[in-house]
Amino acid sequence: MISTANITMQFGAEPLFENISAKFGNGNRYGLIGANGCGKSTFMKILSGALTPSSGNVSITPGEKLGVLSQDQFAFEQYSVIDVVIMGDRKLWEVKQERDRIYSLPEMSEDDGMKVAELESEFAEMDGYTAESRAGDILIQAGIEEEFHFGLMQQVAPGWKLRVLLAQALFANPDILLLDEPTNNLDIHTINWLAEELNQRKCTMIIISHDRHFLNSVCTHMADIDYGELRVYPGNYEYFLEASGLIREQLLANNAKKAAEISELQDFVNRFGANASKAKQASSRAKKMDKITLDEVKSSSRMSPSIDFGEGKKLHRQALELKELSHGFDGETLFAGGNLLLEAGTRLAVIGENGVGKTTLLRCLVQELEQNEGIVKWSENASVGYCPQDSTTDFDNDLSIFDWISQWRTVKHDDLMVRGILGRLLFTADDANKKARNCSGGEKNRLLFGKLMMQDINVLVMDEPTNHMDMEAIQALNDALKVYTGTLIFVSHDREFVSSLATHVIDVKDKQLVSFQGTYEEYLDHQKKMLMVNL
């Protein structure tokens, strides 16, 4: 069990959170949630010991091991991948290091010999001789091929380093596991593996994630930070939304009853307070009224943007045609033989493992890249809006937020309307004068949505649009796309997002574009049936 006693964290005049006392244990899996900036990652760092709180303390049941997902993906560049995983068992790694140091000495003294004998015994008791094999098994499950296991971490692509660090956190079979955004940069297949892996483990977990499906499939409890306070709810994220809403409604209903009672008592006091025969009754009611207190019901600190992509000129029948589309780099083919007729109004999800070419495919579709072979043919009336995964070039300027989004204004957009769009996207009047390039990842995404909202488009192409977004913004985007009547082509690793939107799927695998007419869940069922047939 890991517990906190009166934890307060203060960076400025106002505390980030105050007097948080909580217990996390019994093998429960807690989703730590809250609005961006509420202090989730700070709280997690305090739990891990990486950060000291302003006041209060953290305690762990003696003898229990703590596992933490490292947030620095570049901290182990000079170590081999297999060693980075073994480091997850700190004691084993220390023993191994000292043992290897003694063996590397040019000459070993008698004391060294006795010491290494002790270390060998300890190493054996900790199952050290199977460490590489066990670490390798986890890496394989995480999608890291054996050929990379003994290479250096600096040779591992950034999108894959997280998998190694996940294997590190899992390696020692910790009693308590802290995972801050474990699904970042993972494809859907690996996220599914991680969810299954975590569900099989018996340890207590605290998880920060913006992936709703992941939280629903893994978590047994939700720990919500709001207004600097933490409240734990039993159940997964979906249950939390329902339960927290019901609790708020109940508090408001109780307050309404109390307010009605206070009004009735006050009315009696006003009418009969000066009446000698009823003065005693009026006094009694006044005292009763003073004892009634209304519960404090704060509105959540969470805020949702208002996103609406409107409706451009309606396309009829066909939106896009692909003929023998092929692309690759340096002689290496990513995908080939892509053929597709996409009907207008379709919501096409492009899925596949990391590195197979999903982003490259989208860049070919919007003609940011010229394909090696084949034809990309849009409908004559198609007006395509693109939201890239990497928006670095979009913000490579010194424009203010107001001037940045004004680049796409038309004659119908006066200053008031532009500021209105910024307001709907949660930018204040003061924010409008800030440099757009200094915005956070989530803020930049919202500006990209604003750019699309200002254009008359009938096709949306979006590459990982939920990256860097909080739950409320993801849900707002999800809702906006559900009612969008144009054609949507998107890449996302958010299972809930894909499942709720896709009416057509392209799976980029084995260097082919595998097309499936149907929802994502239907595609998964189809894949399972095909697997059974081939057994």
Short mmCIF file of C-alpha atoms in Angstrom, two decimals:
data_model
loop_
_atom_site.label_atom_id
_atom_site.label_comp_id
_atom_site.label_asym_id
_atom_site.label_seq_id
_atom_site.Cartn_x
_atom_site.Cartn_y
_atom_site.Cartn_z
CA MET A 1 0.00 0.00 0.00
CA ILE A 2 1.10 3.55 -0.73
CA SER A 3 -0.53 6.36 1.23
CA THR A 4 -0.31 10.12 1.60
CA ALA A 5 -0.81 12.20 4.73
CA ASN A 6 -1.75 15.87 4.34
CA ILE A 7 0.17 16.36 1.11
CA THR A 8 0.33 20.00 0.03
CA MET A 9 2.22 21.29 -3.01
CA GLN A 10 2.71 25.00 -3.49
CA PHE A 11 4.68 26.63 -6.30
CA GLY A 12 3.31 30.17 -6.04
CA ALA A 13 0.86 32.05 -3.86
CA GLU A 14 -1.88 29.44 -4.34
CA PRO A 15 -1.35 25.73 -3.55
CA LEU A 16 -1.65 23.33 -6.48
CA PHE A 17 -3.36 20.92 -4.11
CA GLU A 18 -3.72 20.95 -0.34
CA ASN A 19 -3.90 18.44 2.53
CA ILE A 20 -4.44 15.39 0.36
CA SER A 21 -4.67 12.23 2.44
CA ALA A 22 -5.37 9.02 0.55
CA LYS A 23 -4.61 5.31 0.56
CA PHE A 24 -3.96 3.26 -2.57
CA GLY A 25 -3.78 -0.51 -2.12
CA ASN A 26 -5.43 -3.93 -2.15
CA GLY A 27 -4.36 -4.55 -5.74
CA ASN A 28 -6.72 -1.85 -7.02
CA ARG A 29 -5.91 -0.04 -10.25
CA TYR A 30 -6.53 3.70 -9.88
CA GLY A 31 -6.92 6.10 -12.78
CA LEU A 32 -5.61 9.51 -11.67
CA ILE A 33 -7.65 12.11 -13.55
CA GLY A 34 -8.33 15.83 -13.55
CA ALA A 35 -8.17 18.91 -15.76
CA ASN A 36 -4.88 19.89 -17.37
CA GLY A 37 -2.80 21.79 -14.83
CA CYS A 38 -4.51 20.32 -11.77
CA GLY A 39 -1.29 18.63 -10.66
CA LYS A 40 -1.68 14.96 -11.69
CA SER A 41 1.93 14.51 -12.81
CA THR A 42 3.19 16.51 -9.82
CA PHE A 43 1.22 14.26 -7.46
CA MET A 44 2.65 11.19 -9.22
CA LYS A 45 6.22 12.53 -8.85
CA ILE A 46 5.58 13.03 -5.14
CA LEU A 47 4.35 9.43 -4.83
CA SER A 48 7.47 8.16 -6.63
CA GLY A 49 9.82 10.20 -4.43
CA ALA A 50 11.07 12.27 -7.38
CA LEU A 51 9.56 15.43 -5.87
CA THR A 52 9.31 16.59 -2.26
CA PRO A 53 5.95 18.12 -1.26
CA SER A 54 5.70 21.48 0.46
CA SER A 55 4.25 19.61 3.44
CA GLY A 56 2.96 16.17 4.28
CA ASN A 57 4.49 12.77 3.60
CA VAL A 58 4.21 9.58 1.57
CA SER A 59 4.56 6.12 3.08
CA ILE A 60 4.85 2.66 1.54
CA THR A 61 4.17 -0.61 3.32
CA PRO A 62 7.58 -1.96 4.45
CA GLY A 63 8.95 -4.63 2.13
CA GLU A 64 6.84 -3.64 -0.87
CA LYS A 65 8.56 -2.78 -4.17
CA LEU A 66 7.71 0.35 -6.15
CA GLY A 67 7.81 0.39 -9.96
CA VAL A 68 7.77 3.70 -11.85
CA LEU A 69 7.50 4.45 -15.57
CA SER A 70 10.45 6.74 -16.31
CA GLN A 71 9.45 10.04 -17.93
CA ASP A 72 12.87 10.68 -19.46
CA GLN A 73 13.06 8.60 -22.61
CA PHE A 74 16.66 9.68 -23.25
CA ALA A 75 18.12 8.93 -19.80
CA PHE A 76 19.59 5.55 -20.77
CA GLU A 77 21.10 6.20 -24.19
CA GLN A 78 24.47 4.54 -23.43
CA TYR A 79 22.98 1.35 -21.99
CA SER A 80 21.80 -1.71 -23.87
CA VAL A 81 18.06 -2.21 -24.19
CA ILE A 82 18.15 -5.42 -22.14
CA ASP A 83 20.09 -3.71 -19.32
CA VAL A 84 17.62 -0.81 -19.25
CA VAL A 85 14.83 -3.31 -18.60
CA ILE A 86 16.79 -5.13 -15.88
CA MET A 87 17.34 -1.76 -14.15
CA GLY A 88 13.65 -1.97 -13.27
CA ASP A 89 14.72 -4.25 -10.41
CA ARG A 90 16.98 -1.76 -8.67
CA LYS A 91 18.44 -4.18 -6.10
CA LEU A 92 19.18 -6.83 -8.73
CA TRP A 93 20.83 -4.24 -10.97
CA GLU A 94 23.04 -3.00 -8.11
CA VAL A 95 24.16 -6.54 -7.32
CA LYS A 96 24.83 -7.25 -10.99
CA GLN A 97 26.84 -4.04 -11.40
CA GLU A 98 29.05 -4.73 -8.38
CA ARG A 99 29.50 -8.39 -9.42
CA ASP A 100 30.51 -7.38 -12.96
CA ARG A 101 32.85 -4.69 -11.59
CA ILE A 102 34.78 -7.20 -9.50
CA TYR A 103 34.99 -9.68 -12.38
CA SER A 104 36.43 -6.93 -14.59
CA LEU A 105 39.35 -6.27 -12.22
CA PRO A 106 42.79 -7.22 -13.63
CA GLU A 107 43.50 -9.10 -10.41
CA MET A 108 41.05 -10.23 -7.74
CA SER A 109 42.08 -10.04 -4.06
CA GLU A 110 40.97 -12.52 -1.43
CA ASP A 111 38.44 -9.97 -0.15
CA ASP A 112 37.17 -9.49 -3.72
CA GLY A 113 36.77 -13.26 -4.04
CA MET A 114 34.75 -13.48 -0.83
CA LYS A 115 32.68 -10.48 -1.83
CA VAL A 116 31.87 -11.83 -5.30
CA ALA A 117 30.91 -15.19 -3.79
CA GLU A 118 28.37 -13.40 -1.58
CA LEU A 119 27.13 -11.45 -4.58
CA GLU A 120 26.77 -14.63 -6.65
CA SER A 121 24.66 -16.18 -3.91
CA GLU A 122 22.51 -13.05 -3.65
CA PHE A 123 22.28 -12.85 -7.45
CA ALA A 124 21.05 -16.44 -7.62
CA GLU A 125 18.46 -15.88 -4.87
CA MET A 126 17.09 -12.92 -6.88
CA ASP A 127 16.78 -15.14 -9.97
CA GLY A 128 19.46 -13.04 -11.63
CA TYR A 129 20.60 -15.77 -14.00
CA THR A 130 17.25 -15.67 -15.80
CA ALA A 131 17.07 -11.84 -15.79
CA GLU A 132 18.03 -11.41 -19.45
CA SER A 133 15.59 -14.11 -20.54
CA ARG A 134 12.74 -12.60 -18.51
CA ALA A 135 13.53 -9.09 -19.73
CA GLY A 136 13.64 -10.37 -23.31
CA ASP A 137 10.20 -11.98 -22.96
CA ILE A 138 8.66 -8.68 -21.85
CA LEU A 139 10.38 -6.80 -24.69
CA ILE A 140 9.03 -9.28 -27.25
CA GLN A 141 5.52 -8.84 -25.82
CA ALA A 142 5.97 -5.06 -26.09
CA GLY A 143 6.84 -5.43 -29.78
CA ILE A 144 10.63 -4.97 -29.49
CA GLU A 145 12.25 -7.56 -31.75
CA GLU A 146 15.11 -9.68 -30.36
CA GLU A 147 17.64 -8.15 -32.77
CA PHE A 148 17.36 -4.84 -30.82
CA HIS A 149 17.69 -6.29 -27.30
CA PHE A 150 21.46 -5.97 -27.01
CA GLY A 151 21.77 -2.77 -29.00
CA LEU A 152 22.08 0.63 -27.34
CA MET A 153 19.02 2.66 -26.38
CA GLN A 154 20.31 5.51 -28.56
CA GLN A 155 19.60 3.28 -31.56
CA VAL A 156 15.94 2.85 -30.58
CA ALA A 157 13.50 5.20 -32.34
CA PRO A 158 11.83 7.75 -30.01
CA GLY A 159 8.40 6.21 -30.55
CA TRP A 160 9.72 2.84 -29.31
CA LYS A 161 11.74 3.98 -26.29
CA LEU A 162 8.54 4.16 -24.22
CA ARG A 163 7.99 0.44 -24.80
CA VAL A 164 11.41 -0.31 -23.35
CA LEU A 165 10.65 1.87 -20.33
CA LEU A 166 7.31 0.11 -19.87
CA ALA A 167 9.16 -3.20 -19.85
CA GLN A 168 11.52 -1.69 -17.26
CA ALA A 169 8.63 -0.68 -14.99
CA LEU A 170 7.04 -4.13 -15.25
CA PHE A 171 10.23 -6.20 -14.95
CA ALA A 172 10.57 -6.43 -11.15
CA ASN A 173 6.91 -7.43 -10.63
CA PRO A 174 6.43 -4.44 -8.29
CA ASP A 175 3.80 -4.37 -5.56
CA ILE A 176 2.96 -0.77 -6.49
CA LEU A 177 3.17 0.51 -10.07
CA LEU A 178 3.06 4.20 -11.07
CA LEU A 179 2.38 4.86 -14.76
CA ASP A 180 2.21 8.42 -16.11
CA GLU A 181 0.77 8.42 -19.66
CA PRO A 182 1.83 4.84 -20.49
CA THR A 183 -0.07 4.80 -23.81
CA ASN A 184 1.68 7.84 -25.34
CA ASN A 185 3.17 7.00 -28.76
CA LEU A 186 1.83 3.44 -28.62
CA ASP A 187 -0.24 2.00 -31.46
CA ILE A 188 -3.61 0.40 -30.77
CA HIS A 189 -2.21 -3.14 -30.86
CA THR A 190 0.42 -2.37 -28.20
CA ILE A 191 -2.10 -0.49 -26.06
CA ASN A 192 -4.31 -3.60 -26.14
CA TRP A 193 -1.32 -5.73 -25.07
CA LEU A 194 -0.52 -3.31 -22.22
CA ALA A 195 -4.13 -3.36 -20.99
CA GLU A 196 -4.16 -7.17 -20.97
CA GLU A 197 -0.77 -7.28 -19.24
CA LEU A 198 -1.85 -4.88 -16.50
CA ASN A 199 -5.15 -6.69 -15.95
CA GLN A 200 -3.24 -9.93 -15.31
CA ARG A 201 -1.06 -8.40 -12.61
CA LYS A 202 -2.10 -8.30 -8.95
CA CYS A 203 -0.21 -5.18 -7.89
CA THR A 204 -1.67 -1.81 -6.91
CA MET A 205 -1.47 0.68 -9.78
CA ILE A 206 -1.90 4.42 -10.19
CA ILE A 207 -2.26 5.43 -13.84
CA ILE A 208 -2.49 8.78 -15.59
CA SER A 209 -3.96 8.49 -19.08
CA HIS A 210 -6.15 10.43 -21.49
CA ASP A 211 -7.16 7.23 -23.26
CA ARG A 212 -10.74 6.62 -22.18
CA HIS A 213 -10.96 3.04 -23.46
CA PHE A 214 -7.72 2.18 -21.67
CA LEU A 215 -9.00 3.60 -18.37
CA ASN A 216 -12.30 1.78 -18.78
CA SER A 217 -10.63 -1.55 -19.54
CA VAL A 218 -7.94 -1.38 -16.84
CA CYS A 219 -9.01 0.73 -13.86
CA THR A 220 -11.03 -0.47 -10.88
CA HIS A 221 -11.16 3.00 -9.27
CA MET A 222 -10.82 6.64 -10.33
CA ALA A 223 -8.93 9.21 -8.24
CA ASP A 224 -10.14 12.64 -9.30
CA ILE A 225 -8.21 15.83 -8.55
CA ASP A 226 -10.46 18.88 -8.74
CA TYR A 227 -10.05 22.26 -7.02
CA GLY A 228 -6.95 20.96 -5.22
CA GLU A 229 -8.82 18.08 -3.59
CA LEU A 230 -8.69 14.34 -4.35
CA ARG A 231 -11.72 12.10 -4.26
CA VAL A 232 -11.68 8.36 -5.02
CA TYR A 233 -14.61 6.71 -6.82
CA PRO A 234 -15.09 2.94 -7.24
CA GLY A 235 -15.41 1.79 -10.85
CA ASN A 236 -13.84 2.74 -14.17
CA TYR A 237 -13.89 6.07 -16.01
CA GLU A 238 -17.35 5.58 -17.49
CA TYR A 239 -18.75 4.79 -14.06
CA PHE A 240 -16.96 7.85 -12.62
CA LEU A 241 -18.69 10.15 -15.11
CA GLU A 242 -22.06 8.75 -14.11
CA ALA A 243 -21.39 8.59 -10.36
CA SER A 244 -19.86 12.07 -10.06
CA GLY A 245 -22.80 13.52 -11.96
CA LEU A 246 -25.30 11.74 -9.70
CA ILE A 247 -23.50 12.92 -6.56
CA ARG A 248 -23.60 16.50 -7.78
CA GLU A 249 -27.29 16.23 -8.66
CA GLN A 250 -28.05 14.77 -5.21
CA LEU A 251 -26.18 17.60 -3.46
CA LEU A 252 -28.07 20.20 -5.50
CA ALA A 253 -31.40 18.48 -4.75
CA ASN A 254 -30.60 18.40 -1.02
CA ASN A 255 -29.64 22.08 -1.11
CA ALA A 256 -32.92 22.90 -2.84
CA LYS A 257 -34.85 21.15 -0.05
CA LYS A 258 -32.83 22.96 2.62
CA ALA A 259 -33.32 26.29 0.87
CA ALA A 260 -37.08 25.70 0.75
CA GLU A 261 -37.10 24.84 4.46
CA ILE A 262 -35.06 27.97 5.30
CA SER A 263 -37.49 30.09 3.26
CA GLU A 264 -40.47 28.60 5.10
CA LEU A 265 -38.87 29.16 8.51
CA GLN A 266 -37.85 32.71 7.60
CA ASP A 267 -41.36 33.46 6.46
CA PHE A 268 -42.75 32.33 9.83
CA VAL A 269 -40.18 34.43 11.72
CA ASN A 270 -41.00 37.50 9.58
CA ARG A 271 -44.73 37.09 10.14
CA PHE A 272 -44.81 36.25 13.85
CA GLY A 273 -41.51 37.52 15.28
CA ALA A 274 -43.21 40.58 16.76
CA ASN A 275 -46.29 38.63 17.94
CA ALA A 276 -46.06 38.11 21.70
CA SER A 277 -48.14 34.94 21.65
CA LYS A 278 -45.94 33.31 19.04
CA ALA A 279 -42.59 34.87 19.90
CA LYS A 280 -41.34 31.61 21.47
CA GLN A 281 -42.24 29.65 18.30
CA ALA A 282 -40.59 32.27 16.10
CA SER A 283 -37.43 32.15 18.22
CA SER A 284 -37.37 28.35 17.98
CA ARG A 285 -37.69 28.49 14.19
CA ALA A 286 -34.94 31.11 13.96
CA LYS A 287 -32.58 28.82 15.91
CA LYS A 288 -33.53 25.87 13.69
CA MET A 289 -32.89 27.99 10.61
CA ASP A 290 -29.40 28.91 11.87
CA LYS A 291 -28.50 25.23 12.14
CA ILE A 292 -29.30 24.47 8.50
CA THR A 293 -26.24 24.71 6.27
CA LEU A 294 -26.10 24.30 2.53
CA ASP A 295 -23.51 21.95 1.08
CA GLU A 296 -20.82 23.60 -1.04
CA VAL A 297 -21.31 22.42 -4.63
CA LYS A 298 -18.52 23.71 -6.81
CA SER A 299 -18.70 23.59 -10.56
CA SER A 300 -15.89 21.40 -11.88
CA SER A 301 -12.67 23.17 -12.82
CA ARG A 302 -12.82 21.21 -16.07
CA MET A 303 -13.65 23.22 -19.17
CA SER A 304 -14.68 21.92 -22.58
CA PRO A 305 -13.99 23.75 -25.85
CA SER A 306 -16.84 24.26 -28.29
CA ILE A 307 -15.82 22.72 -31.62
CA ASP A 308 -17.91 22.90 -34.80
CA PHE A 309 -16.44 22.24 -38.23
CA GLY A 310 -19.60 23.39 -40.00
CA GLU A 311 -20.59 22.19 -43.44
CA GLY A 312 -18.82 23.09 -46.66
CA LYS A 313 -20.23 22.48 -50.11
CA LYS A 314 -21.84 19.04 -50.05
CA LEU A 315 -20.06 16.32 -51.99
CA HIS A 316 -22.15 13.80 -53.82
CA ARG A 317 -21.19 10.16 -54.15
CA GLN A 318 -17.42 9.82 -54.42
CA ALA A 319 -14.95 11.88 -52.34
CA LEU A 320 -11.65 10.15 -53.11
CA GLU A 321 -10.18 7.55 -55.43
CA LEU A 322 -6.82 5.80 -55.00
CA LYS A 323 -5.27 3.75 -57.79
CA GLU A 324 -2.22 1.56 -57.14
CA LEU A 325 -0.90 4.02 -54.56
CA SER A 326 2.65 3.26 -53.44
CA HIS A 327 5.24 5.11 -51.40
CA GLY A 328 8.47 4.56 -49.51
CA PHE A 329 11.84 6.09 -48.72
CA ASP A 330 15.40 5.22 -49.72
CA GLY A 331 14.27 2.25 -51.76
CA GLU A 332 12.26 0.80 -48.85
CA THR A 333 8.54 0.42 -49.61
CA LEU A 334 6.13 1.42 -46.86
CA PHE A 335 2.93 0.47 -48.69
CA ALA A 336 2.01 -0.49 -52.24
CA GLY A 337 -0.96 -1.34 -54.43
CA GLY A 338 -3.37 0.96 -52.61
CA ASN A 339 -6.79 0.99 -54.29
CA LEU A 340 -9.83 2.68 -52.79
CA LEU A 341 -13.14 4.31 -53.75
CA LEU A 342 -14.24 6.42 -50.79
CA GLU A 343 -17.85 7.57 -50.69
CA ALA A 344 -18.63 11.10 -49.52
CA GLY A 345 -19.56 11.25 -45.83
CA THR A 346 -17.41 8.23 -44.93
CA ARG A 347 -15.37 8.33 -41.73
CA LEU A 348 -12.19 6.43 -42.57
CA ALA A 349 -9.84 5.32 -39.78
CA VAL A 350 -6.26 4.54 -40.84
CA ILE A 351 -4.74 2.10 -38.36
CA GLY A 352 -1.56 0.06 -38.05
CA GLU A 353 1.54 -0.41 -35.94
CA ASN A 354 4.03 2.39 -35.39
CA GLY A 355 6.31 3.02 -38.35
CA VAL A 356 4.19 1.34 -41.05
CA GLY A 357 3.45 4.60 -42.90
CA LYS A 358 0.13 5.94 -41.63
CA THR A 359 1.34 9.55 -41.46
CA THR A 360 3.07 9.14 -44.82
CA LEU A 361 -0.20 7.94 -46.35
CA LEU A 362 -2.06 11.00 -45.06
CA ARG A 363 0.66 13.32 -46.35
CA CYS A 364 0.31 11.72 -49.79
CA LEU A 365 -3.47 12.20 -49.66
CA VAL A 366 -3.18 15.93 -48.93
CA GLN A 367 -0.35 16.22 -51.50
CA GLU A 368 2.20 17.30 -48.95
CA LEU A 369 4.22 14.38 -50.32
CA GLU A 370 4.24 13.23 -53.91
CA GLN A 371 3.63 9.48 -53.98
CA ASN A 372 6.19 7.25 -55.69
CA GLU A 373 3.55 5.52 -57.77
CA GLY A 374 -0.18 5.57 -58.32
CA ILE A 375 -2.95 8.14 -58.38
CA VAL A 376 -4.66 10.22 -55.67
CA LYS A 377 -7.81 11.75 -57.13
CA TRP A 378 -10.11 13.94 -55.07
CA SER A 379 -13.62 14.91 -56.11
CA GLU A 380 -13.63 18.12 -58.18
CA ASN A 381 -15.50 19.96 -55.40
CA ALA A 382 -13.46 18.57 -52.52
CA SER A 383 -12.14 21.20 -50.11
CA VAL A 384 -9.63 19.44 -47.86
CA GLY A 385 -8.61 20.62 -44.39
CA TYR A 386 -5.54 18.99 -42.82
CA CYS A 387 -4.55 18.70 -39.17
CA PRO A 388 -0.98 17.30 -39.03
CA GLN A 389 0.57 15.34 -36.19
CA ASP A 390 3.70 17.49 -36.33
CA SER A 391 2.66 21.14 -36.44
CA THR A 392 6.16 22.60 -35.98
CA THR A 393 6.16 24.45 -39.30
CA ASP A 394 2.64 25.81 -38.68
CA PHE A 395 3.91 27.68 -35.63
CA ASP A 396 7.37 28.61 -36.90
CA ASN A 397 6.65 32.34 -36.67
CA ASP A 398 6.26 35.12 -34.10
CA LEU A 399 2.55 35.77 -34.63
CA SER A 400 0.24 36.33 -31.69
CA ILE A 401 -2.57 33.82 -31.21
CA PHE A 402 -5.04 36.34 -32.65
CA ASP A 403 -2.88 37.10 -35.71
CA TRP A 404 -2.06 33.42 -36.21
CA ILE A 405 -5.68 32.34 -36.53
CA SER A 406 -6.52 35.49 -38.50
CA GLN A 407 -4.45 34.09 -41.38
CA TRP A 408 -7.54 32.08 -42.35
CA ARG A 409 -10.19 34.73 -41.86
CA THR A 410 -12.43 35.67 -44.79
CA VAL A 411 -14.66 38.67 -45.40
CA LYS A 412 -17.27 37.16 -43.10
CA HIS A 413 -14.84 37.03 -40.16
CA ASP A 414 -14.61 40.39 -38.37
CA ASP A 415 -12.46 40.83 -35.25
CA LEU A 416 -15.38 40.03 -32.96
CA MET A 417 -16.05 36.74 -34.74
CA VAL A 418 -12.37 35.75 -34.63
CA ARG A 419 -12.22 36.48 -30.90
CA GLY A 420 -15.45 34.51 -30.48
CA ILE A 421 -13.86 31.44 -32.09
CA LEU A 422 -10.83 31.80 -29.82
CA GLY A 423 -13.15 32.06 -26.82
CA ARG A 424 -14.97 28.88 -27.84
CA LEU A 425 -11.55 27.19 -27.92
CA LEU A 426 -10.85 28.37 -24.32
CA PHE A 427 -8.47 31.22 -25.17
CA THR A 428 -9.06 34.35 -23.07
CA ALA A 429 -8.78 37.95 -24.27
CA ASP A 430 -5.32 38.14 -22.68
CA ASP A 431 -4.29 34.88 -24.36
CA ALA A 432 -5.01 36.37 -27.78
CA ASN A 433 -1.92 38.58 -27.52
CA LYS A 434 0.47 35.76 -26.55
CA LYS A 435 2.85 34.19 -29.07
CA ALA A 436 1.25 31.18 -30.76
CA ARG A 437 4.59 29.38 -30.91
CA ASN A 438 4.74 29.37 -27.08
CA CYS A 439 1.46 27.49 -26.74
CA SER A 440 1.35 24.01 -25.23
CA GLY A 441 0.75 20.99 -27.44
CA GLY A 442 -2.93 20.89 -26.51
CA GLU A 443 -3.37 24.61 -27.16
CA LYS A 444 -1.73 24.29 -30.58
CA ASN A 445 -4.13 21.48 -31.44
CA ARG A 446 -7.07 23.68 -30.47
CA LEU A 447 -5.71 26.45 -32.71
CA LEU A 448 -5.46 23.98 -35.58
CA PHE A 449 -9.10 23.08 -35.00
CA GLY A 450 -9.93 26.80 -35.03
CA LYS A 451 -8.14 27.13 -38.37
CA LEU A 452 -10.34 24.35 -39.78
CA MET A 453 -13.47 25.88 -38.23
CA MET A 454 -12.82 29.11 -40.17
CA GLN A 455 -12.65 27.35 -43.52
CA ASP A 456 -15.50 26.02 -45.67
CA ILE A 457 -14.25 22.45 -45.92
CA ASN A 458 -16.05 19.24 -46.78
CA VAL A 459 -13.13 16.86 -46.14
CA LEU A 460 -11.16 16.61 -42.88
CA VAL A 461 -7.82 14.79 -42.77
CA MET A 462 -6.51 14.49 -39.19
CA ASP A 463 -3.33 12.81 -37.95
CA GLU A 464 -3.46 11.94 -34.23
CA PRO A 465 -5.70 14.91 -33.36
CA THR A 466 -6.14 13.79 -29.72
CA ASN A 467 -2.41 14.03 -28.91
CA HIS A 468 -1.65 16.39 -25.98
CA MET A 469 -5.38 16.87 -25.34
CA ASP A 470 -7.19 16.55 -22.02
CA MET A 471 -10.32 14.41 -21.61
CA GLU A 472 -12.72 17.30 -22.07
CA ALA A 473 -11.12 18.46 -25.33
CA ILE A 474 -10.98 14.89 -26.67
CA GLN A 475 -14.66 14.41 -25.91
CA ALA A 476 -15.54 17.78 -27.49
CA LEU A 477 -13.62 16.85 -30.65
CA ASN A 478 -15.20 13.40 -30.66
CA ASP A 479 -18.69 14.90 -30.42
CA ALA A 480 -17.94 17.47 -33.15
CA LEU A 481 -16.76 14.78 -35.57
CA LYS A 482 -19.75 12.55 -34.84
CA VAL A 483 -22.09 15.24 -36.21
CA TYR A 484 -19.76 16.40 -38.99
CA THR A 485 -21.48 15.59 -42.29
CA GLY A 486 -18.40 15.85 -44.48
CA THR A 487 -15.80 13.16 -45.20
CA LEU A 488 -13.33 12.33 -42.44
CA ILE A 489 -9.99 10.53 -42.80
CA PHE A 490 -8.04 10.15 -39.56
CA VAL A 491 -5.24 8.37 -37.74
CA SER A 492 -5.62 7.79 -34.01
CA HIS A 493 -4.35 5.40 -31.35
CA ASP A 494 -7.28 6.30 -29.07
CA ARG A 495 -9.46 3.16 -29.18
CA GLU A 496 -12.61 4.93 -27.97
CA PHE A 497 -12.12 7.69 -30.54
CA VAL A 498 -11.65 5.20 -33.40
CA SER A 499 -14.51 2.93 -32.31
CA SER A 500 -17.00 5.77 -31.98
CA LEU A 501 -16.24 7.34 -35.37
CA ALA A 502 -15.01 4.89 -38.00
CA THR A 503 -17.39 3.62 -40.68
CA HIS A 504 -14.51 2.34 -42.83
CA VAL A 505 -11.04 1.07 -41.89
CA ILE A 506 -7.70 0.92 -43.69
CA ASP A 507 -5.13 -1.23 -41.89
CA VAL A 508 -1.58 -0.55 -43.05
CA LYS A 509 0.14 -3.90 -42.59
CA ASP A 510 2.53 -6.15 -44.46
CA LYS A 511 3.23 -3.16 -46.76
CA GLN A 512 -0.36 -3.23 -48.00
CA LEU A 513 -3.41 -1.00 -47.51
CA VAL A 514 -6.02 -3.46 -46.26
CA SER A 515 -9.47 -1.91 -46.75
CA PHE A 516 -12.51 -2.94 -44.70
CA GLN A 517 -16.02 -1.53 -45.08
CA GLY A 518 -17.42 -1.33 -41.56
CA THR A 519 -16.72 -0.10 -38.05
CA TYR A 520 -13.51 -0.73 -36.14
CA GLU A 521 -15.19 -3.23 -33.83
CA GLU A 522 -16.56 -5.09 -36.86
CA TYR A 523 -13.05 -5.13 -38.33
CA LEU A 524 -11.65 -6.66 -35.13
CA ASP A 525 -14.35 -9.35 -35.20
CA HIS A 526 -13.52 -10.02 -38.85
CA GLN A 527 -9.83 -10.38 -37.98
CA LYS A 528 -10.62 -12.86 -35.20
CA LYS A 529 -12.76 -14.96 -37.56
CA MET A 530 -10.03 -14.96 -40.21
CA LEU A 531 -7.51 -16.04 -37.57
CA MET A 532 -9.73 -18.94 -36.53
CA VAL A 533 -10.16 -20.03 -40.14
CA ASN A 534 -6.39 -20.09 -40.66
CA LEU A 535 -5.66 -22.12 -37.52
#
